[in-house]
């Protein structure tokens, strides 16, 4: 095996370091974050650092980059208090990736990248119509990570919309049917194939 | 589509709610967290809420449940300041899942579940020999998430060990070769298949 140390990493050429370090955490779901501002200018951005924080009450989090420059997603969440998380269908991974480009605020990534915004339920932020699992959240907390000024945005799940066939009788979401796209690093997209569902693990089974 | 509201979720039967809400964030890599205490009693536990926090300097985070009860992983990290993150080979997803069982502290999950601890580099915590991507971190920060007392543990990447064939000339990690196992929710395991690697997205390509 090759050993790479902290001192190597900080001295790597920037793009090499970005590729390597972004890849360490492995595969993640690619979720589209939908937001809007008080002028109803919608924004859509792909995020891969989404975490489960709790089931009861239901909380989810996203890691947001430092906001030293203009960040439409962050500003919109702060302005309205709402955001949506939308699973990306496999067939639309290219469009989803395109939302990471720097568009002017007046240009909605929904329109620029080919997604349809939907306002529904009790959420000010737009959902992605093409997504078969759409989650509406309110901003519960904003936690600055002092190590590098990134931000953990904690959201409370206020409602969700799920294609009927995805939800089984036990509450499991059949993501294989949703065909949610995966991302590794910032640019490599994957699909997933089910291996197995295991029982709750016990020390003395 | 079916609409489910916050009020529905909190009233669901517990197991149904757990299955549903844990599934919302989608697919994640299943990483094994290796730790030890000052008596060299090793611990190994599967975590699926691992995030990239920054590339320069390199930081990663894990979401840890509230520590109201005995939590060996947390206690060991606090005691030594070190932990490792190890990608799970697909072929060992059952053994990895088994680390989530509640073992006594005197019983190492390495031994109980069939993994081999390795102490190497400059890390007090054990690596998993069977893993082709092993990351050693020091505890940089511990952030309590007030919403539900979960904890974000921020780690500084001090070193990593990677199988030679996984790392390409541009710094990309070829995870398809690593065959890292994925998990959805707490119990459904997946493999991933590469779709595509996309270029950095530009607004006016």
XYZ file of C-alpha atoms in Angstrom:
410
model
C 0.000 0.000 0.000
C 1.030 3.559 -0.560
C 1.285 5.804 2.517
C 0.370 9.465 2.149
C 0.874 11.860 5.048
C -0.734 15.149 6.018
C 2.441 16.948 4.996
C 2.248 15.357 1.525
C -1.393 16.329 1.122
C -0.932 20.003 1.870
C 1.977 20.154 -0.589
C 0.166 18.379 -3.447
C -0.817 20.386 -6.498
C -4.284 21.797 -5.821
C -6.300 19.732 -8.292
C -4.572 16.503 -7.277
C -5.338 17.250 -3.619
C -8.958 18.117 -4.392
C -9.454 14.870 -6.286
C -7.817 12.763 -3.601
C -9.313 14.265 -0.461
C -12.822 14.635 -1.856
C -12.695 10.947 -2.696
C -11.780 9.707 0.777
C -15.286 9.682 2.194
C -16.492 7.357 -0.551
C -19.794 7.094 -2.357
C -22.640 9.444 -1.469
C -26.099 10.151 -2.766
C -26.272 13.213 -4.941
C -29.139 15.346 -3.685
C -30.450 18.546 -5.206
C -31.036 21.367 -2.737
C -33.920 23.613 -3.776
C -34.244 27.119 -2.340
C -35.799 30.456 -3.177
C -35.612 34.035 -1.995
C -38.349 36.528 -1.176
C -38.392 37.598 -4.828
C -39.182 33.974 -5.779
C -35.881 33.580 -7.602
C -35.357 29.843 -7.314
C -31.995 28.160 -6.884
C -30.984 24.539 -7.298
C -27.606 23.088 -6.314
C -26.178 19.603 -6.025
C -24.862 18.570 -2.600
C -23.216 15.299 -1.732
C -22.517 15.874 1.946
C -25.938 15.118 3.390
C -26.268 13.337 6.717
C -28.932 11.700 8.817
C -28.991 13.433 12.195
C -31.995 11.922 13.915
C -35.216 10.015 13.368
C -37.422 11.318 16.183
C -37.872 14.144 15.636
C -36.566 13.812 12.078
C -33.457 15.922 11.374
C -31.066 15.947 8.441
C -27.947 18.002 7.841
C -25.908 19.321 4.957
C -22.319 20.519 5.020
C -22.055 23.891 3.322
C -18.802 25.513 2.210
C -17.588 28.725 3.832
C -19.800 31.628 2.802
C -17.112 34.210 2.215
C -18.298 34.658 -1.366
C -21.844 34.882 -2.688
C -23.662 31.634 -1.953
C -27.226 31.605 -3.216
C -28.269 28.396 -1.463
C -27.092 29.617 1.935
C -28.527 33.097 1.519
C -31.883 31.738 0.419
C -32.110 29.325 3.348
C -31.310 32.146 5.760
C -33.831 34.439 4.077
C -36.788 32.050 3.967
C -35.926 29.395 6.550
C -36.766 26.610 4.094
C -34.962 24.201 1.791
C -35.755 20.996 -0.046
C -33.658 17.877 -0.642
C -34.468 15.965 -3.811
C -33.023 12.631 -4.900
C -31.547 12.712 -8.386
C -32.836 10.173 -10.865
C -29.979 8.281 -12.527
C -31.152 9.405 -15.936
C -30.547 13.052 -14.984
C -27.075 12.939 -13.440
C -25.636 15.231 -16.119
C -28.255 17.889 -15.531
C -27.779 17.550 -11.771
C -24.019 18.003 -12.106
C -24.569 21.090 -14.231
C -26.271 22.825 -11.275
C -22.792 23.139 -9.729
C -21.836 25.767 -12.316
C -21.802 29.416 -11.247
C -24.972 30.959 -12.610
C -26.075 34.522 -11.984
C -28.784 34.863 -9.378
C -31.281 35.952 -12.024
C -30.792 32.624 -13.823
C -32.483 29.723 -12.076
C -30.596 26.425 -12.281
C -34.007 24.770 -12.627
C -34.409 26.403 -16.003
C -30.755 26.358 -17.004
C -30.314 22.652 -16.239
C -33.714 21.234 -17.139
C -35.544 20.620 -13.865
C -39.095 21.671 -13.004
C -39.699 23.603 -9.773
C -42.849 22.777 -7.826
C -44.195 24.730 -4.883
C -46.483 22.542 -2.800
C -47.253 21.437 0.733
C -46.171 23.871 3.438
C -42.743 24.672 2.091
C -41.603 28.019 0.697
C -38.744 26.368 -1.210
C -39.300 24.607 -4.542
C -39.249 20.839 -4.974
C -37.841 19.098 -8.039
C -40.722 17.547 -9.946
C -38.499 14.945 -11.624
C -37.424 13.527 -8.249
C -39.270 10.546 -6.804
C -38.220 11.406 -3.231
C -38.588 15.046 -2.199
C -38.008 16.288 1.336
C -39.038 19.678 2.729
C -37.116 21.064 5.707
C -36.954 24.137 7.900
C -33.632 25.470 9.137
C -33.276 24.281 12.728
C -29.711 25.321 13.414
C -26.596 26.624 11.713
C -23.345 25.373 13.170
C -20.005 26.792 12.150
C -17.180 24.266 11.988
C -14.271 26.280 13.312
C -11.613 24.072 11.735
C -12.239 25.624 8.306
C -15.385 27.792 8.515
C -17.619 25.276 6.755
C -21.160 25.191 8.083
C -23.422 22.364 9.152
C -26.995 23.329 8.319
C -29.408 21.285 10.412
C -32.884 20.897 8.950
C -36.087 19.623 10.487
C -38.053 17.380 8.126
C -41.451 19.060 7.859
C -42.851 16.963 5.047
C -41.826 14.608 2.312
C -43.236 13.412 -0.977
C -42.442 9.918 -2.122
C -43.515 7.975 -5.197
C -46.050 5.432 -3.955
C -44.151 2.405 -5.190
C -40.999 3.347 -3.248
C -42.424 2.932 0.244
C -43.011 -0.556 1.573
C -45.185 -1.719 4.477
C -42.322 -1.602 6.970
C -41.318 1.982 6.157
C -38.328 0.981 4.008
C -37.676 3.168 0.989
C -36.858 1.054 -2.045
C -34.144 3.274 -3.433
C -33.315 0.738 -6.129
C -36.632 1.675 -7.719
C -35.925 5.385 -7.221
C -32.605 4.844 -9.006
C -31.007 7.683 -7.072
C -27.681 8.692 -8.583
C -24.532 8.387 -6.516
C -21.456 10.545 -6.670
C -17.874 9.900 -5.645
C -15.711 12.942 -5.185
C -17.090 15.902 -7.082
C -17.488 14.394 -10.529
C -17.778 10.614 -10.802
C -21.331 9.290 -10.951
C -22.494 5.787 -10.083
C -25.566 3.623 -9.818
C -26.202 1.155 -7.021
C -27.193 -2.513 -7.004
C -28.697 -4.174 -3.972
C -26.690 -6.903 -2.291
C -28.728 -7.763 0.751
C -30.885 -6.546 3.604
C -29.537 -7.662 6.973
C -31.259 -8.010 10.332
C -30.440 -5.886 13.377
C -27.075 -7.205 14.588
C -26.864 -8.932 17.968
C -23.744 -9.862 19.902
C -24.986 -13.368 20.648
C -27.308 -14.279 17.794
C -46.992 10.724 -4.761
C -47.654 10.106 -1.126
C -47.272 13.080 1.231
C -45.984 12.418 4.749
C -45.855 15.240 7.282
C -43.754 15.860 10.383
C -46.802 15.112 12.527
C -47.228 11.732 10.802
C -43.563 10.854 11.296
C -43.509 11.472 15.043
C -46.654 9.360 15.461
C -45.431 6.416 13.370
C -44.585 3.168 15.149
C -40.914 3.373 16.132
C -39.479 0.775 13.764
C -41.430 2.144 10.812
C -40.158 5.659 11.578
C -36.578 4.432 11.974
C -36.687 2.647 8.629
C -38.233 5.603 6.835
C -36.200 8.476 8.249
C -32.858 6.668 8.142
C -33.515 6.023 4.478
C -34.152 9.637 3.471
C -30.516 10.630 3.060
C -29.947 7.869 0.518
C -26.933 5.720 -0.209
C -23.737 6.160 1.798
C -20.409 4.444 2.033
C -20.158 2.111 5.001
C -16.918 2.911 6.792
C -15.439 1.088 9.753
C -14.232 3.336 12.572
C -11.270 1.850 14.420
C -10.351 3.069 17.913
C -8.549 1.903 21.005
C -8.157 2.933 24.624
C -5.074 3.297 26.784
C -5.346 -0.400 27.717
C -5.110 -1.255 24.002
C -8.635 -2.662 23.940
C -9.554 -2.114 20.301
C -13.006 -1.226 19.054
C -14.473 -1.336 15.568
C -17.844 0.105 14.582
C -19.639 0.723 11.305
C -20.632 4.330 10.559
C -22.529 5.539 7.541
C -22.709 9.244 8.320
C -19.258 10.316 7.208
C -18.721 13.659 5.506
C -16.030 15.517 3.641
C -15.361 18.791 5.463
C -12.373 20.209 3.662
C -9.475 19.389 1.354
C -6.814 21.869 2.486
C -6.116 21.126 5.208
C -7.873 17.764 4.935
C -10.767 17.310 7.365
C -13.485 14.684 7.584
C -16.392 14.344 9.983
C -18.602 11.663 11.441
C -21.982 12.084 13.064
C -22.064 10.263 16.383
C -25.208 9.473 18.336
C -25.848 11.064 21.727
C -23.453 9.640 24.294
C -25.873 9.262 27.183
C -25.094 5.552 27.349
C -21.726 3.817 27.085
C -20.221 4.474 23.664
C -16.869 2.818 23.159
C -15.999 4.583 19.919
C -16.594 8.018 21.386
C -14.834 7.274 24.658
C -11.806 5.870 22.859
C -11.517 8.865 20.548
C -11.692 11.210 23.510
C -9.136 9.134 25.437
C -6.505 8.803 22.697
C -7.357 11.599 20.260
C -7.153 9.189 17.311
C -9.507 7.228 15.062
C -9.302 5.474 11.720
C -11.802 5.283 8.856
C -11.605 2.137 6.747
C -13.550 1.385 3.588
C -15.415 -1.908 3.722
C -14.754 -4.385 0.961
C -17.980 -5.604 -0.625
C -17.108 -9.177 0.226
C -17.177 -8.356 3.956
C -20.413 -6.404 4.315
C -21.898 -9.015 6.675
C -18.926 -8.858 9.009
C -18.986 -5.059 8.872
C -22.684 -4.973 9.756
C -22.040 -7.301 12.684
C -19.807 -4.639 14.297
C -22.999 -2.727 15.080
C -23.952 -5.310 17.717
C -23.429 -4.412 21.377
C -20.310 -6.213 22.493
C -18.723 -5.897 25.919
C -15.685 -3.646 26.019
C -13.433 -6.623 26.705
C -14.531 -8.185 23.403
C -12.982 -6.500 20.381
C -15.232 -6.330 17.327
C -12.121 -6.986 15.257
C -11.937 -10.462 16.703
C -15.662 -11.021 17.081
C -16.440 -10.027 13.479
C -13.369 -11.260 11.623
C -11.232 -8.205 10.916
C -7.506 -7.797 11.551
C -6.282 -4.757 13.518
C -3.035 -3.156 12.369
C -1.128 -0.482 14.249
C 1.139 1.432 11.876
C 2.181 4.897 10.806
C 1.737 7.576 13.445
C -1.718 6.604 14.601
C -2.624 5.183 18.004
C -5.875 3.706 16.656
C -5.931 0.437 14.716
C -6.473 0.188 10.970
C -8.424 -2.611 9.310
C -5.999 -4.747 7.353
C -8.703 -6.027 4.983
C -9.517 -2.485 3.827
C -7.863 -1.119 0.695
C -8.372 2.504 1.798
C -7.460 3.306 5.397
C -7.464 6.820 6.826
C -5.894 7.911 10.119
C -7.259 11.019 11.831
C -6.797 13.066 14.975
C -9.755 14.619 16.739
C -9.814 18.273 15.727
C -13.119 19.315 17.213
C -16.243 17.940 18.828
C -19.416 19.817 18.034
C -22.676 19.135 19.813
C -25.765 19.422 17.644
C -28.240 20.976 20.035
C -31.309 19.827 18.122
C -30.928 16.282 19.458
C -27.555 16.016 21.231
C -25.860 14.131 18.423
C -22.216 15.030 17.943
C -20.173 15.969 14.901
C -16.650 14.679 15.398
C -14.248 16.577 13.147
C -11.051 14.733 12.290
C -7.843 15.966 10.694
C -6.470 13.496 8.152
C -2.957 12.745 9.392
C -2.156 9.906 7.036
C -3.772 7.415 4.735
C -2.910 4.055 3.261
C -4.248 3.182 -0.146
C -3.769 0.108 -2.320
C -1.421 1.173 -5.119
C -3.799 0.297 -7.927
C -6.571 2.561 -6.516
C -4.793 5.873 -6.992
C -4.452 7.299 -10.482
C -2.102 9.978 -11.794
C -4.609 12.778 -11.243
C -5.284 11.918 -7.594
C -8.596 10.182 -8.295
C -9.359 7.151 -6.149
C -10.768 4.344 -8.262
C -13.356 3.179 -5.776
C -14.807 0.720 -8.272
C -11.617 -1.289 -7.811
C -11.811 -0.891 -4.029
C -15.364 -2.271 -4.223
C -16.375 -0.298 -1.155
C -19.725 -1.455 0.192
C -22.619 0.976 0.346
C -25.421 1.068 2.850
C -28.901 2.537 2.680
C -30.622 3.109 5.980
C -29.162 0.904 8.689
C -29.353 -2.484 7.030
C -29.531 -2.590 3.233
C -26.211 -3.085 1.476
C -25.362 -2.192 -2.111
C -22.553 -2.178 -4.612
C -21.875 0.656 -7.044
C -21.304 0.730 -10.794
C -19.669 3.643 -12.510
C -21.750 5.675 -14.917
C -19.462 8.501 -15.921
C -16.852 11.021 -14.886
C -17.903 14.576 -15.699
C -15.836 17.720 -16.127
C -16.048 20.732 -13.828
C -19.355 22.389 -14.691
C -19.374 25.851 -16.255
C -22.326 28.178 -16.741
C -21.420 28.936 -20.334
C -19.573 25.888 -21.623
